[in-house]
XYZ file of C-alpha atoms in Angstrom:
736
model
C 0.000 0.000 0.000
C 3.032 2.266 0.026
C 2.821 2.521 -3.758
C -0.075 3.487 -5.943
C -2.974 5.623 -4.750
C -2.364 5.675 -0.986
C 1.381 6.107 -0.671
C 1.417 7.484 2.865
C -1.397 5.521 4.500
C -1.207 2.446 6.711
C -1.801 -0.693 4.657
C -3.257 -2.469 7.686
C -5.954 0.166 8.222
C -6.900 0.141 4.544
C -6.977 -3.651 4.710
C -9.375 -3.426 7.666
C -11.641 -1.162 5.613
C -11.690 -3.697 2.792
C -12.298 -6.594 5.188
C -15.213 -4.825 6.851
C -16.643 -4.000 3.424
C -16.258 -7.624 2.330
C -18.043 -8.906 5.433
C -20.963 -6.532 4.984
C -21.241 -7.465 1.294
C -21.146 -11.170 2.129
C -23.877 -10.804 4.749
C -25.968 -8.865 2.245
C -25.498 -11.660 -0.312
C -26.619 -14.241 2.258
C -29.790 -12.217 2.807
C -30.520 -12.201 -0.929
C -29.982 -15.972 -1.044
C -32.485 -16.514 1.764
C -35.164 -14.359 0.155
C -35.101 -15.816 -3.358
C -35.687 -19.496 -4.086
C -34.053 -19.589 -7.521
C -30.313 -19.077 -7.662
C -30.182 -17.145 -10.921
C -33.081 -14.862 -10.009
C -31.498 -14.105 -6.652
C -28.104 -13.431 -8.253
C -29.525 -11.007 -10.831
C -31.826 -9.107 -8.472
C -29.224 -9.071 -5.705
C -26.645 -7.649 -8.125
C -28.895 -4.785 -9.179
C -29.917 -4.058 -5.590
C -26.254 -4.013 -4.630
C -25.393 -1.848 -7.653
C -28.089 0.666 -6.707
C -25.873 1.747 -3.827
C -23.507 3.357 -6.333
C -26.224 5.822 -7.312
C -27.127 6.822 -3.757
C -25.672 10.268 -3.141
C -24.979 11.438 0.396
C -24.667 15.246 0.792
C -21.154 16.322 1.711
C -22.238 18.169 4.828
C -25.046 15.857 5.910
C -25.389 15.157 9.613
C -23.255 12.409 11.117
C -26.334 10.354 11.997
C -27.501 10.491 8.378
C -24.149 9.321 7.078
C -23.988 6.533 9.644
C -27.433 5.310 8.628
C -26.616 5.400 4.905
C -23.373 3.525 5.606
C -25.421 0.420 6.395
C -25.595 -0.017 2.619
C -22.277 -1.800 1.927
C -21.157 0.144 -1.131
C -22.109 3.515 0.418
C -20.136 2.895 3.594
C -17.124 1.760 1.587
C -17.301 4.790 -0.703
C -17.527 7.240 2.198
C -14.606 5.511 3.887
C -12.468 5.835 0.775
C -13.355 9.533 0.623
C -12.000 10.016 4.139
C -8.833 8.091 3.264
C -8.304 10.270 0.194
C -8.660 13.444 2.227
C -6.252 12.219 4.915
C -3.753 11.182 2.245
C -3.833 14.674 0.749
C -4.048 16.814 3.875
C -2.690 14.946 6.895
C 0.081 12.940 5.330
C -1.890 9.704 5.083
C -4.098 7.449 7.169
C -2.427 6.493 10.434
C -3.546 5.402 13.863
C -3.518 9.074 14.933
C -5.842 10.227 12.152
C -8.521 7.514 12.225
C -10.860 9.771 14.199
C -10.233 12.942 12.170
C -13.584 14.290 11.006
C -14.081 14.983 7.317
C -17.490 16.378 6.480
C -19.035 14.874 9.627
C -17.489 11.454 8.954
C -14.295 9.696 10.006
C -12.411 6.562 9.045
C -13.221 4.927 12.384
C -16.904 5.521 11.704
C -16.619 3.917 8.261
C -15.056 0.713 9.589
C -17.387 0.534 12.581
C -20.508 1.008 10.463
C -19.354 -1.694 8.039
C -19.084 -4.151 10.918
C -22.468 -3.016 12.244
C -23.929 -3.527 8.762
C -22.408 -7.013 8.644
C -24.111 -7.922 11.907
C -27.406 -6.363 10.834
C -27.547 -8.123 7.442
C -26.547 -11.405 9.086
C -29.362 -11.138 11.636
C -31.840 -10.366 8.859
C -30.490 -13.309 6.852
C -30.947 -15.674 9.784
C -34.471 -14.424 10.363
C -35.382 -14.776 6.672
C -33.816 -18.225 6.508
C -35.813 -19.387 9.519
C -39.148 -17.922 8.419
C -39.046 -17.963 4.608
C -41.842 -20.361 3.580
C -40.498 -20.853 0.066
C -37.367 -22.772 1.021
C -37.138 -26.383 2.152
C -36.782 -27.318 5.779
C -38.541 -26.432 8.990
C -40.038 -22.969 9.223
C -40.315 -21.073 12.455
C -43.188 -18.650 13.146
C -42.534 -15.006 12.341
C -42.496 -14.161 16.049
C -39.999 -16.895 16.999
C -37.408 -14.454 18.495
C -39.996 -13.664 21.178
C -40.641 -17.306 22.054
C -39.135 -18.628 25.247
C -38.770 -22.093 23.719
C -36.456 -20.726 21.032
C -33.986 -19.322 23.540
C -34.074 -22.522 25.613
C -33.405 -24.877 22.698
C -29.717 -25.039 23.491
C -30.499 -26.787 26.783
C -31.126 -30.488 26.212
C -33.654 -32.225 28.422
C -34.038 -35.870 29.293
C -37.266 -36.501 27.444
C -35.961 -38.841 24.762
C -36.788 -42.047 26.633
C -40.214 -40.707 27.560
C -40.749 -39.776 23.948
C -39.951 -43.307 22.778
C -42.308 -44.825 25.340
C -44.939 -42.323 24.329
C -44.668 -43.367 20.701
C -44.772 -47.091 21.353
C -48.510 -47.344 20.945
C -48.408 -45.448 17.660
C -45.555 -47.357 16.016
C -45.596 -51.028 15.066
C -48.559 -52.977 16.230
C -50.200 -50.306 18.343
C -53.885 -50.099 18.933
C -55.878 -47.862 16.653
C -53.874 -48.774 13.557
C -56.162 -50.110 10.832
C -53.495 -51.600 8.564
C -51.918 -55.063 8.566
C -48.672 -54.979 10.560
C -46.249 -57.711 11.408
C -45.438 -57.907 15.109
C -41.789 -57.190 15.854
C -39.637 -59.648 17.747
C -37.800 -59.116 21.029
C -34.553 -58.030 19.377
C -36.224 -55.100 17.640
C -38.070 -54.172 20.802
C -34.701 -54.034 22.573
C -33.369 -51.778 19.827
C -36.353 -49.492 20.253
C -35.770 -49.181 23.996
C -32.102 -48.426 23.346
C -33.093 -45.599 20.985
C -31.546 -47.282 17.936
C -34.461 -46.710 15.629
C -36.461 -44.172 13.652
C -39.909 -43.562 15.149
C -42.676 -41.961 13.077
C -45.979 -41.287 14.819
C -49.159 -39.965 13.172
C -47.187 -38.032 10.568
C -49.250 -35.671 8.415
C -48.158 -33.265 5.703
C -50.500 -30.884 3.902
C -49.882 -28.681 0.880
C -51.875 -25.924 -0.732
C -53.527 -26.923 -3.995
C -53.719 -24.744 -7.135
C -57.134 -23.440 -6.067
C -56.095 -22.805 -2.483
C -57.545 -26.027 -1.123
C -55.606 -28.206 1.312
C -54.118 -31.363 -0.191
C -52.991 -34.083 2.227
C -49.806 -35.712 0.917
C -49.271 -37.853 4.036
C -52.126 -38.882 6.321
C -51.358 -40.147 9.814
C -48.450 -42.461 8.980
C -46.968 -44.362 11.943
C -44.085 -46.817 11.588
C -40.630 -47.691 12.905
C -37.274 -48.495 11.334
C -34.669 -50.406 13.332
C -30.894 -50.467 13.303
C -29.369 -53.273 11.281
C -32.201 -53.528 8.758
C -33.005 -52.325 5.255
C -36.445 -50.748 5.278
C -38.160 -50.638 1.862
C -40.849 -48.019 1.327
C -43.072 -48.747 -1.677
C -45.965 -46.948 -3.285
C -47.276 -45.620 -6.556
C -46.273 -42.200 -7.869
C -47.615 -39.548 -5.520
C -48.202 -41.992 -2.667
C -46.187 -39.850 -0.219
C -42.905 -41.778 -0.063
C -40.592 -38.844 -0.802
C -42.643 -36.556 1.449
C -42.245 -38.999 4.333
C -38.499 -39.165 3.756
C -38.364 -35.381 3.589
C -39.945 -35.179 7.040
C -37.294 -37.544 8.438
C -34.357 -35.646 6.941
C -35.718 -32.174 7.691
C -36.304 -31.121 4.085
C -40.014 -30.731 4.827
C -41.756 -29.629 7.991
C -44.625 -31.972 8.951
C -48.022 -30.405 9.458
C -48.526 -32.634 12.502
C -47.109 -35.767 14.064
C -43.771 -36.663 15.616
C -40.514 -38.044 14.261
C -37.422 -39.164 16.178
C -34.090 -40.472 14.865
C -31.858 -42.377 17.306
C -33.660 -40.665 20.178
C -33.254 -37.209 18.634
C -36.370 -35.207 17.952
C -37.318 -33.600 14.664
C -37.038 -30.626 14.351
C -35.610 -29.821 17.793
C -32.362 -31.753 17.293
C -32.173 -31.306 13.521
C -28.519 -30.255 13.555
C -27.506 -33.448 15.395
C -29.721 -35.585 13.139
C -28.113 -34.207 9.998
C -24.670 -35.100 11.332
C -25.621 -38.796 11.412
C -27.706 -38.858 8.230
C -26.705 -39.552 4.647
C -29.135 -38.827 1.809
C -29.331 -39.903 -1.812
C -32.099 -37.704 -3.283
C -34.343 -38.668 -6.150
C -32.386 -36.423 -8.509
C -28.588 -36.327 -8.644
C -27.147 -33.382 -6.681
C -23.805 -33.200 -8.486
C -21.572 -30.397 -9.752
C -20.480 -30.915 -13.364
C -17.046 -29.367 -12.750
C -16.004 -31.733 -9.924
C -14.664 -35.253 -10.296
C -16.122 -38.295 -8.571
C -13.431 -38.287 -5.880
C -13.731 -34.530 -5.359
C -17.450 -34.962 -4.675
C -16.704 -37.386 -1.857
C -13.944 -35.101 -0.621
C -16.239 -32.058 -0.626
C -19.111 -33.751 1.198
C -16.643 -35.292 3.639
C -15.325 -31.828 4.451
C -18.848 -30.520 4.996
C -19.478 -33.394 7.406
C -16.370 -32.369 9.371
C -13.960 -35.090 8.257
C -10.244 -34.504 7.845
C -10.017 -34.559 4.062
C -6.228 -34.652 4.047
C -5.941 -37.770 6.207
C -4.859 -41.037 4.640
C -7.714 -42.933 6.263
C -10.342 -40.680 4.731
C -8.854 -40.876 1.246
C -8.572 -44.649 1.443
C -12.193 -44.926 2.582
C -13.286 -42.800 -0.384
C -11.303 -44.995 -2.777
C -12.862 -48.118 -1.273
C -16.353 -46.621 -1.502
C -15.873 -45.801 -5.179
C -14.681 -49.357 -5.778
C -17.785 -50.735 -4.073
C -20.113 -48.783 -6.375
C -18.070 -49.615 -9.470
C -16.411 -46.231 -10.022
C -12.879 -47.142 -8.980
C -11.499 -46.564 -12.475
C -13.350 -43.279 -12.923
C -12.481 -41.448 -9.711
C -10.796 -38.627 -11.638
C -13.602 -38.278 -14.193
C -15.767 -35.172 -13.969
C -19.383 -35.919 -13.157
C -20.671 -34.429 -16.414
C -18.631 -37.027 -18.316
C -20.272 -39.921 -16.451
C -23.342 -41.700 -17.742
C -26.683 -41.420 -15.964
C -26.225 -44.761 -14.221
C -22.717 -43.842 -13.075
C -23.947 -40.525 -11.720
C -26.540 -42.472 -9.760
C -23.773 -44.682 -8.341
C -21.886 -41.564 -7.272
C -24.989 -40.219 -5.515
C -25.281 -43.493 -3.596
C -21.600 -43.296 -2.625
C -22.052 -39.719 -1.365
C -24.835 -40.907 0.949
C -22.365 -43.237 2.714
C -19.552 -40.675 3.142
C -18.695 -40.268 6.815
C -20.241 -43.612 7.827
C -23.696 -42.199 8.756
C -26.015 -44.144 11.052
C -29.129 -43.324 9.018
C -29.036 -43.589 5.214
C -32.001 -42.381 3.149
C -32.018 -43.594 -0.469
C -34.764 -42.309 -2.758
C -34.902 -44.669 -5.767
C -31.142 -45.324 -5.662
C -31.000 -47.777 -8.604
C -33.133 -45.835 -11.083
C -31.316 -45.604 -14.395
C -28.838 -48.386 -13.565
C -28.260 -51.460 -15.703
C -28.919 -54.913 -14.153
C -25.253 -55.468 -13.300
C -24.977 -52.054 -11.602
C -28.156 -52.771 -9.661
C -26.669 -56.020 -8.348
C -23.494 -54.178 -7.358
C -25.546 -51.619 -5.449
C -27.487 -54.407 -3.738
C -24.222 -55.938 -2.542
C -23.119 -52.536 -1.212
C -26.345 -52.039 0.741
C -26.279 -55.527 2.252
C -22.615 -55.175 3.189
C -23.192 -51.828 4.927
C -26.462 -52.801 6.606
C -25.043 -53.772 10.057
C -24.900 -50.929 12.543
C -27.106 -48.510 10.619
C -30.633 -47.932 9.359
C -31.072 -47.946 5.586
C -34.385 -46.698 4.226
C -34.954 -46.896 0.480
C -37.747 -46.364 -1.989
C -37.956 -48.231 -5.267
C -40.320 -49.145 -8.064
C -38.543 -52.472 -8.625
C -40.495 -55.107 -6.724
C -37.714 -57.677 -7.029
C -35.320 -55.174 -5.443
C -37.625 -54.641 -2.482
C -38.167 -58.408 -2.219
C -34.436 -59.140 -2.078
C -33.230 -56.190 0.032
C -36.135 -55.320 2.278
C -35.993 -56.834 5.739
C -39.298 -55.106 6.259
C -41.499 -53.500 3.632
C -44.061 -50.721 3.966
C -46.513 -49.981 1.167
C -48.153 -46.567 0.950
C -51.127 -45.463 -1.094
C -52.765 -42.059 -1.338
C -50.621 -40.789 1.526
C -51.621 -43.581 3.904
C -49.748 -46.612 5.186
C -51.437 -49.702 3.727
C -49.351 -52.505 5.226
C -46.046 -53.151 6.990
C -44.035 -56.322 7.443
C -41.626 -58.753 5.830
C -42.102 -59.893 2.249
C -43.383 -63.307 3.311
C -45.790 -61.713 5.781
C -47.288 -59.465 3.125
C -47.710 -62.329 0.682
C -49.381 -64.439 3.332
C -51.515 -61.587 4.618
C -52.881 -60.677 1.216
C -53.527 -64.265 0.179
C -51.413 -64.300 -2.945
C -50.265 -67.864 -2.300
C -48.247 -70.152 -4.547
C -48.191 -70.256 -8.326
C -48.341 -73.657 -10.058
C -47.067 -73.519 -13.620
C -48.010 -76.294 -16.055
C -46.667 -77.074 -19.522
C -49.258 -78.718 -21.769
C -48.722 -80.830 -24.864
C -48.463 -79.004 -28.159
C -51.470 -80.714 -29.698
C -53.787 -79.807 -26.835
C -55.830 -76.665 -27.433
C -57.911 -76.899 -24.314
C -57.528 -78.460 -20.918
C -57.444 -75.483 -18.529
C -60.738 -76.478 -16.930
C -59.558 -80.070 -16.616
C -56.352 -79.073 -14.814
C -58.245 -76.649 -12.576
C -60.736 -79.337 -11.589
C -57.852 -81.740 -10.934
C -56.331 -79.259 -8.466
C -59.575 -78.475 -6.666
C -60.326 -82.167 -6.135
C -57.054 -82.550 -4.228
C -57.570 -79.641 -1.824
C -59.008 -81.040 1.386
C -60.187 -77.683 2.789
C -63.103 -76.945 0.479
C -63.317 -73.346 1.761
C -60.100 -72.616 -0.141
C -61.398 -73.808 -3.499
C -62.758 -70.363 -4.329
C -59.221 -68.903 -4.072
C -57.826 -71.262 -6.711
C -57.808 -69.325 -9.967
C -56.105 -69.184 -13.339
C -53.624 -66.328 -13.608
C -52.769 -66.771 -17.270
C -53.045 -69.265 -20.101
C -50.923 -68.631 -23.160
C -49.930 -71.351 -25.606
C -48.638 -74.366 -23.738
C -48.200 -72.524 -20.409
C -50.858 -72.413 -17.720
C -50.415 -70.501 -14.432
C -52.699 -71.260 -11.484
C -52.665 -69.484 -8.108
C -53.177 -71.615 -4.977
C -53.544 -70.107 -1.459
C -50.841 -70.612 1.166
C -53.255 -72.545 3.368
C -53.414 -75.307 0.765
C -49.704 -76.071 1.162
C -50.480 -79.081 3.383
C -52.044 -80.814 0.347
C -48.979 -80.276 -1.860
C -47.232 -83.624 -1.126
C -50.196 -85.690 -2.339
C -50.834 -83.281 -5.211
C -47.283 -83.498 -6.471
C -47.291 -87.304 -6.225
C -50.360 -87.374 -8.458
C -48.804 -84.901 -10.902
C -45.619 -86.969 -11.097
C -47.716 -90.058 -11.812
C -49.626 -88.238 -14.558
C -46.452 -87.046 -16.279
C -44.831 -90.499 -15.958
C -47.920 -92.105 -17.507
C -48.764 -94.116 -14.407
C -52.140 -92.372 -14.107
C -54.640 -91.473 -16.756
C -56.732 -88.898 -14.902
C -55.516 -86.027 -17.089
C -55.102 -88.297 -20.112
C -51.535 -87.221 -20.823
C -52.425 -83.522 -20.847
C -49.290 -82.298 -19.021
C -45.625 -82.435 -19.931
C -44.109 -80.678 -16.867
C -45.032 -78.557 -13.868
C -43.377 -76.232 -11.335
C -44.098 -74.407 -8.091
C -43.137 -70.845 -7.128
C -44.203 -68.175 -4.669
C -46.120 -65.181 -5.970
C -43.765 -62.207 -6.305
C -44.159 -58.957 -4.444
C -45.600 -57.219 -7.475
C -48.863 -59.112 -6.970
C -49.063 -57.806 -3.406
C -48.219 -54.282 -4.510
C -50.910 -54.240 -7.168
C -53.532 -55.393 -4.699
C -52.474 -53.027 -1.935
C -51.447 -49.855 -3.748
C -54.290 -49.987 -6.277
C -56.862 -47.394 -5.125
C -59.714 -49.820 -5.845
C -58.083 -52.888 -4.354
C -60.098 -52.853 -1.136
C -63.379 -52.937 -3.030
C -62.238 -55.762 -5.295
C -60.456 -57.892 -2.706
C -62.594 -59.135 0.160
C -59.712 -61.178 1.500
C -57.553 -58.122 1.995
C -60.376 -56.234 3.640
C -61.162 -59.068 5.998
C -57.544 -59.189 7.162
C -57.263 -55.421 7.536
C -56.233 -54.424 11.026
C -54.757 -57.786 11.986
C -51.411 -58.106 13.749
C -50.000 -61.496 12.805
C -47.411 -63.138 15.107
C -44.048 -63.839 13.575
C -44.342 -67.559 14.293
C -47.431 -67.887 12.090
C -45.493 -67.257 8.905
C -44.696 -70.469 7.063
C -41.051 -71.412 6.989
C -41.305 -72.290 3.312
C -42.373 -68.775 2.357
C -40.002 -67.124 4.808
C -36.969 -68.693 3.164
C -37.914 -67.920 -0.406
C -34.512 -66.500 -1.397
C -30.983 -67.035 -0.222
C -30.541 -63.296 0.169
C -33.031 -63.137 3.021
C -31.329 -65.647 5.334
C -29.933 -64.642 8.719
C -31.815 -61.353 9.054
C -31.220 -60.895 12.802
C -29.104 -57.736 13.172
C -25.573 -58.369 14.327
C -25.695 -55.315 16.560
C -28.441 -56.719 18.798
C -25.875 -58.445 21.021
C -24.258 -55.071 21.706
C -27.381 -53.281 22.921
C -26.609 -51.001 25.840
C -22.925 -50.566 25.034
C -21.583 -47.131 24.294
C -21.315 -46.371 20.612
C -18.119 -44.792 19.415
C -18.719 -41.545 17.563
C -18.809 -42.134 13.846
C -17.468 -38.708 12.951
C -16.116 -35.782 14.876
C -18.328 -32.696 15.148
C -18.033 -30.629 12.001
C -15.709 -27.673 12.539
C -16.305 -24.313 10.913
C -12.801 -24.395 9.472
C -13.260 -27.750 7.742
C -16.648 -26.769 6.355
C -15.420 -23.390 5.143
C -12.307 -24.836 3.509
C -14.374 -27.517 1.768
C -16.731 -24.919 0.319
C -13.878 -22.598 -0.685
C -12.040 -25.444 -2.380
C -15.197 -26.433 -4.246
C -15.732 -22.828 -5.317
C -12.160 -22.499 -6.590
C -12.400 -25.681 -8.617
C -15.821 -24.721 -9.863
C -14.587 -21.295 -10.962
C -11.451 -22.540 -12.690
C -13.339 -25.166 -14.660
C -16.328 -23.029 -15.579
C -14.910 -21.149 -18.550
C -17.949 -18.951 -19.101
C -17.951 -17.722 -15.529
C -14.161 -17.257 -15.588
C -14.426 -15.102 -18.713
C -17.392 -13.048 -17.476
C -16.075 -12.406 -13.968
C -12.337 -11.987 -14.576
C -11.304 -11.576 -18.205
C -14.211 -9.470 -19.470
C -13.917 -6.770 -16.745
C -10.168 -6.502 -17.384
C -10.725 -6.163 -21.127
C -13.381 -3.477 -20.648
C -11.190 -1.590 -18.161
C -8.213 -1.690 -20.516
C -10.400 -0.446 -23.366
C -11.750 2.416 -21.262
C -8.249 3.477 -20.218
C -7.104 3.361 -23.829
C -9.969 5.622 -24.906
C -9.247 8.060 -22.088
C -5.575 8.171 -22.999
C -6.316 8.680 -26.659
C -8.789 11.481 -25.926
C -6.366 13.208 -23.569
C -3.539 13.205 -26.135
C -5.663 15.071 -28.672
C -6.386 18.029 -26.400
C -4.056 21.045 -26.420
C -4.312 22.961 -23.170
C -3.470 26.691 -23.132
C -0.291 27.698 -21.301
C -0.696 28.610 -17.655
C 1.203 31.473 -16.080
C 2.842 30.591 -12.782
C 3.001 33.640 -10.506
C 2.962 34.515 -6.827
C 1.324 37.845 -7.421
C -1.930 36.725 -5.850
C -0.285 35.344 -2.748
C -0.157 37.274 0.513
C 2.959 39.162 1.462
C 4.464 36.636 3.924
C 4.453 33.987 1.238
C 5.902 36.352 -1.362
C 8.728 37.186 1.021
C 9.315 33.503 1.851
C 8.408 34.206 5.441
C 7.096 31.631 7.840
C 3.368 31.307 6.996
C 0.766 30.829 9.620
C -1.552 27.790 9.467
C -4.336 29.253 7.277
C -4.596 32.478 5.246
C -7.359 34.288 3.457
C -6.001 34.793 -0.038
C -8.896 36.379 -1.889
C -12.558 37.113 -1.333
C -13.883 39.734 -3.730
C -17.298 41.180 -4.499
C -19.161 44.324 -5.399
C -19.540 46.065 -2.028
C -17.564 46.674 1.120
C -18.423 44.559 4.147
C -15.831 45.921 6.480
C -18.245 46.453 9.407
C -19.007 42.768 9.411
C -15.434 41.729 8.786
C -13.731 43.402 11.761
C -15.443 41.385 14.551
C -14.561 38.205 12.725
C -10.890 39.036 12.413
C -10.702 40.016 16.055
C -11.387 36.389 16.990
C -9.350 34.874 14.164
C -6.136 36.831 14.478
C -4.064 33.644 14.537
C -5.482 32.578 11.216
C -5.669 35.798 9.145
C -2.834 37.888 7.758
C -4.541 40.057 5.176
C -8.052 41.249 4.617
C -9.903 42.097 1.443
C -13.428 43.097 0.661
C -16.213 40.586 0.197
C -19.679 40.919 -1.273
C -22.744 40.163 0.835
C -26.469 40.435 0.207
C -28.461 42.779 2.438
C -29.606 41.773 5.924
C -27.037 39.017 6.472
C -25.744 40.136 9.860
C -27.255 37.080 11.571
C -25.224 34.773 9.354
C -22.099 36.717 10.185
C -22.816 36.463 13.923
C -23.311 32.716 13.568
C -19.984 32.503 11.847
C -18.342 34.484 14.619
C -19.733 32.133 17.255
C -18.505 29.085 15.397
C -15.040 30.544 15.029
C -14.808 31.228 18.738
C -15.556 27.543 19.548
C -13.298 26.041 16.906
C -9.715 25.169 17.769
C -8.888 22.996 14.754
C -7.283 24.468 11.626
C -9.232 22.243 9.295
C -12.554 22.893 11.056
C -11.870 26.635 10.869
C -11.216 26.427 7.149
C -14.401 24.482 6.435
C -16.452 26.801 8.640
C -14.963 29.845 6.943
C -15.762 28.485 3.478
C -19.359 27.821 4.485
C -19.657 31.267 6.047
C -18.411 32.973 2.882
C -20.924 31.021 0.850
C -23.751 31.990 3.179
C -22.973 35.711 3.044
C -22.956 35.529 -0.747
C -19.296 36.070 -1.619
C -19.124 35.953 -5.382
C -15.589 34.551 -5.449
C -13.007 33.588 -2.883
C -9.967 31.347 -2.422
C -8.482 29.819 0.701
C -5.033 28.303 0.868
C -2.226 27.571 3.303
């Protein structure tokens, strides 16, 4: 700072002015971001609002209170501060610690810096208020009067209500009274997890939105359910069933209209900050930056979560995570160069950064090929122990394989909850017998159906035996689960028919097979809005809580992937959990965001050109035009003379601080001038006539009074200039 514009001023003080201006501008930008929901709209409007400060003119001799108030606008305060610095540089030999309080037109450098810091605090408070009350953004919204609520100021004090809250929600979770949907009773291990607070509890959750005509639309209606540690919880439902809304209430993206939610004993929204530290989310749409690589995404989100991004352990864990999702060879590829399925893999990997205890996956395998889906399944099953994984999907086979427990929603309501085998048994889907008929047989469906019904001993089940499809040689028949006790005799008869040892079917069949109805059949019956009217069996079973022991072993072990579902962490209930991650520090979070911004800026060529290169080009062009225009002008010669100076200066004497050089007019004002000079003898050497309009003696007396009180050379000069203007001097010059 010792070169350039301010050669004599303290670089530290000028740096403080710039820092205070930067803080106030940043706080103002945060306020704009909280008000506007769309980034581009907020950036454009915020820029013009900020730019408007350049056109706000503050009168030179405005009152100090007026200037302080106008300095709350960042650019105005900075401009006034620079004006003070320029004056001190010219008059007082620069800005130093001794001149920070020197007043220049009712404003000082200390005032400029102080008001910038005050503006920073003010804009930050307004930003926080707008962020907490703005109804257009996602998250929980506080009432507009929340600063006056006692509960708001007491939120920092934790109480011991978590255990009471869990006991309070017991009746409204799994298997409680008043629930009118089929639910599978939980076993003792899950009940122990619930008491230990290792679960997600949702009780009577409701979420309403405003419709296009102003009516209230219920997206979620009184949903109550629980998710336990060590399990994969699958949430199914048709489009618009309320799955994403329910997940949004758990993660804090949406504020529930009513109901209660707790995560590992932490309440939503009271403990939202703590919940977010242990939660990983894969949203329905990829939240990726095109300019960052796959590894840099994990690094950025790890920094936001408070992890040490430079540690070897963290980098190795990121490499291993990318290998698990199949992106090990593309860690240095930018996200915009990845295919849609690979971007989805990266989103899943981001959800597991920092080893969160709760992982929310909204349709994680959408857009993936079958091999990538299998890889993701392996990742989820491998990382299931010690955490809660909640996923939504439209692939029924995926929910069947991964879901330890499955909840199906429809029209915002919970329709059923339990394991895959429980749901199939509860909704009477049963087994599917597939038959292959001879090629030369055109008919025979009725014969096969009658053959099956004759071998079912419980005649009340005959009405549930029905043909699912008959195409070509293939015939599919659905048989209820309760008829499984007749299968041994039935299969012996079928084997005899195919071997030719029996002639009941007259050689109609070539082969047969048995399978369990897939989950899609259950989903169609449950999620279909008209299923209850068309399915008496489902309606009759509505509201039943079926014991776990009543599920047939054959249906419970339908796939190898569903074996050994008891969580490994059950044996450790009651032990202290080691913290998964350290609390996020402001430094780590800030550095992660700054690093992302730097990489984003360097790789975004359009932004780099518009923000850096284009302003430099325009500035250089403007300077070139100014230089060219200046070279064409020919100024007249100026005579340098000391004829107009007072005698002490002409004689090279020692001048006094300030001198009246010239003040001329049309009439003599000597009677008014003498009293003034009597009180300003230390300042005046010579006296000349000045012009004054009639009846201005009061202005002269006011000037006399001000001169008597003033003891500062600069203040005297300014006061004298103003006084000469008020008395109507047509021309005057002051110098030292």
